Coordinates of C-alpha atoms in Angstrom, one line a residue:
X1 CA 82.5 129.8 109.8
X2 CA 83.4 132.3 106.9
X3 CA 80.1 134.6 108.8
X4 CA 82.3 133.9 112.1
X5 CA 85.4 134.5 111.6
X6 CA 84.3 137.9 109.7
X7 CA 82.5 138.8 112.7
X8 CA 85.1 138.5 114.5
X9 CA 87.7 140.1 112.6
X10 CA 86.2 142.9 110.1
X11 CA 84.0 146.1 112.2
X12 CA 80.5 146.4 110.5
X13 CA 81.0 142.7 109.2
X14 CA 77.9 141.7 106.6
X15 CA 76.9 138.5 106.3
X16 CA 77.6 136.0 103.3
X17 CA 75.5 133.2 101.7
X18 CA 76.0 130.2 99.4
X19 CA 75.3 132.8 96.4
X20 CA 78.9 135.2 97.9
X21 CA 80.5 132.3 98.0
X22 CA 79.7 130.2 94.8
X23 CA 80.1 134.0 93.0
X24 CA 83.6 134.1 95.0
X25 CA 84.1 131.0 93.3
X26 CA 83.2 131.6 89.8
X27 CA 85.7 134.6 90.1
X28 CA 88.5 132.3 90.9
X29 CA 87.6 130.7 88.1
X30 CA 88.0 133.6 85.3
X31 CA 90.4 135.2 86.6
X32 CA 92.2 132.1 85.9
X33 CA 90.3 131.7 82.7
X34 CA 91.7 135.0 82.2
X35 CA 95.1 133.9 82.8
X36 CA 95.7 136.7 85.7
X37 CA 97.9 134.2 87.9
X38 CA 100.3 136.7 89.7
X39 CA 98.2 139.7 88.9
X40 CA 97.3 141.7 91.8
X41 CA 93.7 141.5 92.5
X42 CA 93.3 145.3 92.8
X43 CA 94.6 145.6 88.8
X44 CA 91.2 143.0 87.9
X45 CA 89.3 145.7 89.3
X46 CA 90.7 148.4 87.1
X47 CA 88.5 150.5 84.3
X48 CA 91.3 150.6 81.6
X49 CA 92.6 147.1 82.7
X50 CA 90.3 145.0 84.3
X51 CA 87.5 142.7 82.7
X52 CA 83.9 144.6 83.4
X53 CA 81.9 140.8 84.9
X54 CA 84.5 141.3 88.2
X55 CA 82.7 144.9 89.0
X56 CA 79.8 143.2 87.7
X57 CA 79.8 140.8 90.2
X58 CA 81.4 142.8 93.9
X59 CA 83.3 145.4 94.6
X60 CA 86.8 144.6 94.7
X61 CA 86.6 145.5 98.6
X62 CA 83.8 142.5 99.1
X63 CA 86.3 140.2 97.6
X64 CA 89.4 141.4 99.1
X65 CA 87.3 140.9 102.5
X66 CA 86.1 136.9 102.0
X67 CA 89.9 135.8 100.2
X68 CA 90.3 137.4 104.1
X69 CA 88.1 135.8 106.1
X70 CA 87.2 133.0 104.2
X71 CA 87.9 129.5 106.8
X72 CA 85.9 125.6 106.7
X73 CA 85.8 125.4 110.6
X74 CA 85.8 127.8 114.3
X75 CA 89.2 129.1 114.7
X76 CA 89.2 129.0 118.1
X77 CA 88.2 125.5 118.9
X78 CA 91.1 124.3 116.3
X79 CA 93.8 123.7 118.4
X80 CA 91.4 121.5 120.8
X81 CA 90.9 119.2 117.7
X82 CA 94.2 119.8 116.2
X83 CA 96.1 117.5 119.0
X84 CA 93.7 114.6 118.1
X85 CA 93.3 115.7 113.7
X86 CA 95.9 116.7 111.9
X87 CA 93.6 118.3 108.9
X88 CA 90.6 120.0 111.6
X89 CA 91.2 122.9 109.6
X90 CA 89.8 121.5 106.3
X91 CA 88.4 118.1 107.6
X92 CA 84.4 119.1 106.7
X93 CA 85.6 120.4 103.7
X94 CA 87.7 117.5 102.8
X95 CA 85.0 115.0 104.2
X96 CA 82.2 116.4 102.1
X97 CA 84.7 116.7 98.8
X98 CA 86.1 112.5 99.1
X99 CA 82.1 111.4 99.6
X100 CA 80.4 112.7 96.9
X101 CA 84.0 111.7 94.6
X102 CA 82.4 107.5 94.2
X103 CA 79.3 108.1 94.4
X104 CA 79.3 110.5 90.6
X105 CA 80.9 108.3 88.5
X106 CA 81.7 104.8 87.6
X107 CA 85.5 104.2 87.0
X108 CA 86.2 102.0 84.1
X109 CA 87.8 98.6 84.0
X110 CA 91.5 99.8 84.8
X111 CA 92.0 101.8 87.6
X112 CA 95.3 103.3 88.7
X113 CA 96.4 103.6 92.8
X114 CA 99.7 105.7 93.5
X115 CA 100.4 109.2 95.9
X116 CA 100.0 111.7 94.4
X117 CA 101.6 115.4 95.7
X118 CA 99.4 118.7 95.7
X119 CA 102.8 121.1 95.5
X120 CA 102.8 123.3 99.0
X121 CA 105.8 124.6 100.8
X122 CA 103.7 126.3 102.9
X123 CA 103.8 125.7 106.8
X124 CA 102.5 122.1 107.8
X125 CA 102.9 119.1 110.3
X126 CA 102.9 116.3 107.5
X127 CA 104.3 118.3 104.4
X128 CA 106.1 115.9 102.7
X129 CA 109.1 115.7 100.6
X130 CA 109.3 113.4 97.7
X131 CA 112.5 113.9 95.6
X132 CA 111.5 111.9 92.6
X133 CA 108.1 114.4 92.3
X134 CA 108.2 117.8 90.0
X135 CA 106.6 120.1 93.1
X136 CA 109.3 117.7 95.0
X137 CA 107.6 118.9 98.5
X138 CA 104.1 118.8 99.0
X139 CA 100.9 117.4 100.1
X140 CA 100.6 113.4 99.6
X141 CA 97.3 112.4 98.6
X142 CA 97.1 108.4 97.9
X143 CA 94.4 108.4 95.0
X144 CA 92.5 105.9 92.6
X145 CA 92.1 106.5 89.0
X146 CA 90.0 105.9 86.4
X147 CA 92.5 105.4 83.3
X148 CA 90.8 106.7 80.9
X149 CA 90.0 109.8 82.3
X150 CA 91.8 110.5 85.0
X151 CA 89.4 111.3 87.2
X152 CA 89.8 110.7 91.1
X153 CA 87.2 108.1 92.5
X154 CA 88.8 108.4 95.8
X155 CA 91.3 110.6 97.9
X156 CA 93.0 109.5 100.6
X157 CA 95.3 112.3 102.3
X158 CA 98.4 110.9 104.5
X159 CA 98.9 113.3 107.8
X160 CA 101.4 111.0 108.4
X161 CA 102.2 108.3 111.4
X162 CA 101.7 109.6 115.1
X163 CA 103.7 111.1 117.6
X164 CA 105.4 108.3 119.2
X165 CA 104.9 105.6 117.1
X166 CA 106.5 103.4 115.0
X167 CA 106.5 102.7 111.5
X168 CA 103.7 101.1 109.6
X169 CA 104.6 97.5 108.5
X170 CA 102.6 96.6 105.0
X171 CA 101.2 100.0 104.3
X172 CA 101.1 99.5 100.7
X173 CA 99.2 96.8 101.1
X174 CA 97.0 98.6 103.0
X175 CA 96.5 101.4 101.2
X176 CA 95.2 99.3 97.9
X177 CA 92.9 97.3 99.6
X178 CA 90.9 101.2 101.1
X179 CA 91.5 102.7 98.6
X180 CA 89.5 99.5 96.2
X181 CA 87.3 99.1 98.7
X182 CA 84.1 98.8 96.9
X183 CA 85.4 97.6 93.1
X184 CA 84.2 94.0 91.6
X185 CA 85.6 93.1 88.3
X186 CA 88.6 95.7 87.4
X187 CA 92.1 95.5 87.2
X188 CA 94.2 98.0 89.7
X189 CA 97.6 98.8 88.7
X190 CA 100.2 99.9 90.8
X191 CA 104.1 100.3 91.8
X192 CA 106.4 98.7 93.0
X193 CA 105.7 100.8 96.3
X194 CA 102.5 98.3 97.0
X195 CA 102.8 95.3 95.1
X196 CA 102.9 91.8 96.5
X197 CA 101.7 88.8 96.6
X198 CA 100.0 89.0 99.6
X199 CA 98.1 92.4 98.2
X200 CA 97.5 90.0 95.1
X201 CA 95.2 87.1 97.1
X202 CA 93.8 89.2 98.7
X203 CA 92.2 91.7 96.1
X204 CA 91.5 88.1 94.2
X205 CA 89.0 87.1 97.1
X206 CA 87.5 90.7 95.4
X207 CA 87.2 89.3 92.3
X208 CA 89.9 92.0 91.5
X209 CA 92.8 91.8 89.4
X210 CA 96.4 93.0 89.7
X211 CA 99.2 94.5 87.4
X212 CA 102.4 96.0 88.8
X213 CA 105.7 96.4 89.8
X214 CA 107.9 94.7 92.1
X215 CA 110.4 95.4 94.5
X216 CA 113.5 92.7 94.6
X217 CA 114.0 92.3 97.6
X218 CA 110.2 90.7 98.3
X219 CA 110.7 86.9 99.5
X220 CA 107.9 85.3 97.2
X221 CA 110.3 86.2 94.1
X222 CA 112.0 82.6 92.4
X223 CA 115.5 83.4 92.8
X224 CA 115.6 82.4 89.0
X225 CA 114.0 86.4 87.9
X226 CA 116.4 87.7 90.3
X227 CA 119.4 86.7 88.3
X228 CA 120.6 89.6 85.6
X229 CA 124.0 87.2 84.9
X230 CA 124.5 85.9 81.2
X231 CA 121.2 86.7 80.0
X232 CA 120.6 88.4 76.6
X233 CA 119.3 92.3 76.7
X234 CA 115.6 92.1 75.9
X235 CA 115.2 88.5 76.4
X236 CA 112.4 87.6 79.2
X237 CA 111.1 85.0 81.7
X238 CA 108.1 83.7 83.4
X239 CA 107.3 82.4 86.3
X240 CA 103.4 80.9 86.8
X241 CA 101.4 79.8 90.1
X242 CA 97.5 78.7 90.2
X243 CA 96.5 81.7 90.0
X244 CA 99.3 84.5 89.2
X245 CA 102.6 85.3 86.7
X246 CA 105.4 86.9 87.5
X247 CA 108.0 88.2 84.8
X248 CA 111.7 89.7 84.4
X249 CA 112.3 91.2 81.6
X250 CA 116.3 93.0 81.0
X251 CA 115.8 96.1 78.8
X252 CA 119.3 96.9 78.5
X253 CA 122.1 94.5 80.3
X254 CA 122.9 94.8 83.8
X255 CA 119.5 95.6 84.4
X256 CA 116.1 93.9 85.7
X257 CA 112.6 94.9 85.5
X258 CA 110.3 93.3 87.6
X259 CA 106.2 92.8 87.7
X260 CA 103.4 90.9 89.6
X261 CA 100.4 90.3 87.3
X262 CA 96.9 88.6 88.7
X263 CA 95.3 89.7 84.9
X264 CA 97.8 88.0 82.6
X265 CA 98.1 84.0 82.4
X266 CA 100.1 83.6 78.8
X267 CA 104.2 84.4 78.3
X268 CA 103.2 86.2 75.9
X269 CA 105.4 89.6 74.2
X270 CA 105.2 92.5 71.5
X271 CA 106.2 91.8 68.3
X272 CA 107.6 95.6 68.9
X273 CA 111.4 95.8 68.2
X274 CA 112.5 95.6 72.1
X275 CA 109.8 92.2 72.4
X276 CA 108.4 94.2 76.0
X277 CA 106.1 91.1 77.3
X278 CA 103.0 92.3 76.8
X279 CA 102.3 92.7 81.1
X280 CA 104.5 95.6 80.8
X281 CA 102.8 97.1 78.0
X282 CA 99.8 97.2 80.2
X283 CA 101.3 98.1 82.8
X284 CA 102.5 101.2 80.6
X285 CA 99.5 102.1 79.1
X286 CA 97.6 102.5 83.1
X287 CA 100.7 103.0 85.4
X288 CA 100.2 107.0 84.4
X289 CA 96.4 107.9 85.5
X290 CA 97.3 109.8 88.6
X291 CA 100.4 111.3 86.9
X292 CA 98.0 112.8 84.5
X293 CA 95.7 114.2 87.0
X294 CA 99.0 116.2 88.3
X295 CA 100.2 117.4 84.7
X296 CA 95.9 118.1 84.1
X297 CA 95.7 120.0 87.2
X298 CA 99.0 121.7 86.8
X299 CA 98.0 123.0 82.9
X300 CA 94.2 123.5 84.5
X301 CA 94.3 127.4 83.9
X302 CA 91.0 127.3 86.9
X303 CA 92.5 129.3 89.5
X304 CA 94.4 132.0 89.2
X305 CA 94.6 133.2 92.9
X306 CA 93.1 133.3 96.4
X307 CA 93.2 130.4 98.9
X308 CA 91.6 127.7 97.1
X309 CA 94.0 127.3 94.0
X310 CA 95.0 123.3 93.8
X311 CA 91.3 122.0 95.8
X312 CA 89.3 125.1 93.0
X313 CA 91.9 122.8 90.5
X314 CA 90.9 119.2 91.2
X315 CA 87.1 120.9 91.8
X316 CA 87.0 122.3 88.5
X317 CA 88.6 119.4 86.3
X318 CA 86.0 116.7 87.7
X319 CA 83.2 118.8 86.9
X320 CA 84.5 119.3 83.4
X321 CA 85.1 115.0 83.5
X322 CA 81.6 114.4 84.2
X323 CA 79.8 117.1 82.3
X324 CA 82.0 115.6 79.1
X325 CA 81.1 112.0 80.2
X326 CA 77.4 113.4 79.7
X327 CA 77.8 115.3 77.1
X328 CA 80.3 114.0 75.1
X329 CA 79.6 116.8 71.7
X330 CA 79.9 119.8 73.8
X331 CA 82.1 121.6 71.5
X332 CA 83.3 119.1 70.2
X333 CA 85.2 120.5 67.2
X334 CA 87.2 122.7 70.0
X335 CA 90.4 122.6 70.6
X336 CA 90.3 124.4 74.0
X337 CA 87.1 123.0 74.8
X338 CA 88.0 122.8 78.5
X339 CA 89.0 126.6 78.3
X340 CA 85.2 127.1 77.3
X341 CA 83.9 125.2 79.9
X342 CA 85.5 126.9 82.7
X343 CA 84.3 130.9 81.4
X344 CA 81.6 129.0 80.6
X345 CA 80.7 127.5 84.0
X346 CA 82.3 130.8 86.0
X347 CA 79.9 132.7 84.6
X348 CA 77.2 130.4 86.1
X349 CA 78.4 131.1 89.1
X350 CA 79.0 134.8 89.8
X351 CA 75.5 134.9 87.7
X352 CA 72.2 134.7 90.5
X353 CA 75.1 137.3 92.4
X354 CA 74.9 139.9 89.6
X355 CA 71.3 139.5 88.9
X356 CA 70.2 141.1 92.6
X357 CA 72.9 143.7 93.1
X358 CA 70.5 146.5 94.5
X359 CA 73.2 149.0 93.3
X360 CA 74.6 149.4 89.5
X361 CA 78.4 149.3 89.7
X362 CA 80.0 152.6 88.0
X363 CA 81.5 151.9 85.0
X364 CA 79.3 151.7 82.0
X365 CA 80.3 148.1 80.7
X366 CA 80.0 147.0 83.9
X367 CA 76.4 148.2 83.9
X368 CA 75.6 146.6 80.8
X369 CA 76.8 143.1 82.0
X370 CA 74.4 143.7 85.2

């Protein structure tokens, strides 16, 4: 598709192949490793202040052309497909990416289902506004993440409701059931956006437990758990059914925290000063997996510029998680081994392109690399 777009928009276009695309992505990663965010791409190729590996890989003109012509679909056919699919421009890429995620890694015994907001302020019909998120504006993605590694086992982008349709009823239940399909013997942690007694029962049929906060307006909650008056601070009140536990915790006077769990069966509390129920302690331990995924991608130095910053960050983060899972001892003593991994990854992606250069670059440092 890049060649198709290049042939239409660039005179004397020279087709690119997989080696060129890998080299292009490798240079984006290296630009991020070398802290080039916000820097003009031209400065990366300058003799006195740039990096020799950029000039050794390809010319700045070639990089700039790839930057402007990179496509994942036929742009002329997009309008007809866009009427039925809001994600038409990247649908092929997105499905290949999400299809691979569950194949490459099995999650641990605890997973978290939550919404992720990918920062984006460009033109998009399904851009969301979530004031509780740091970015506030962006693309909302439902994510099932492994608690231990923050590996996104499954992702589903939210493109909004269909035009003219009513608001979806039971969306939280549907999302969790879809995002945990295929999993057994694990515990799902989610917040009040998703949790309900009906969801707990459906997950138990799949041999999946749930721990989550729940809204006080849910009809399944007994009235005693909703009462706040005359209850002491740091007190807990438990309610039980045959397979579910509900807890009401008063962290301070006038405030009530409600949770539902199919994992816990005892009215146990922690021995710390605040005497939190064990249900809340377990929830706090697992609830931040998707938020941590956001933080890791935001802190990722892997991409500095180009049309694929967020997707490349996600790719690089998951590549690092898989690589260190296979070889945990790799540069374990280094506190910045993620940066070392990204630099090695970027260099490996550009190496094939460097090796097949027909004409050497002009600067001595770049010639040495070639």
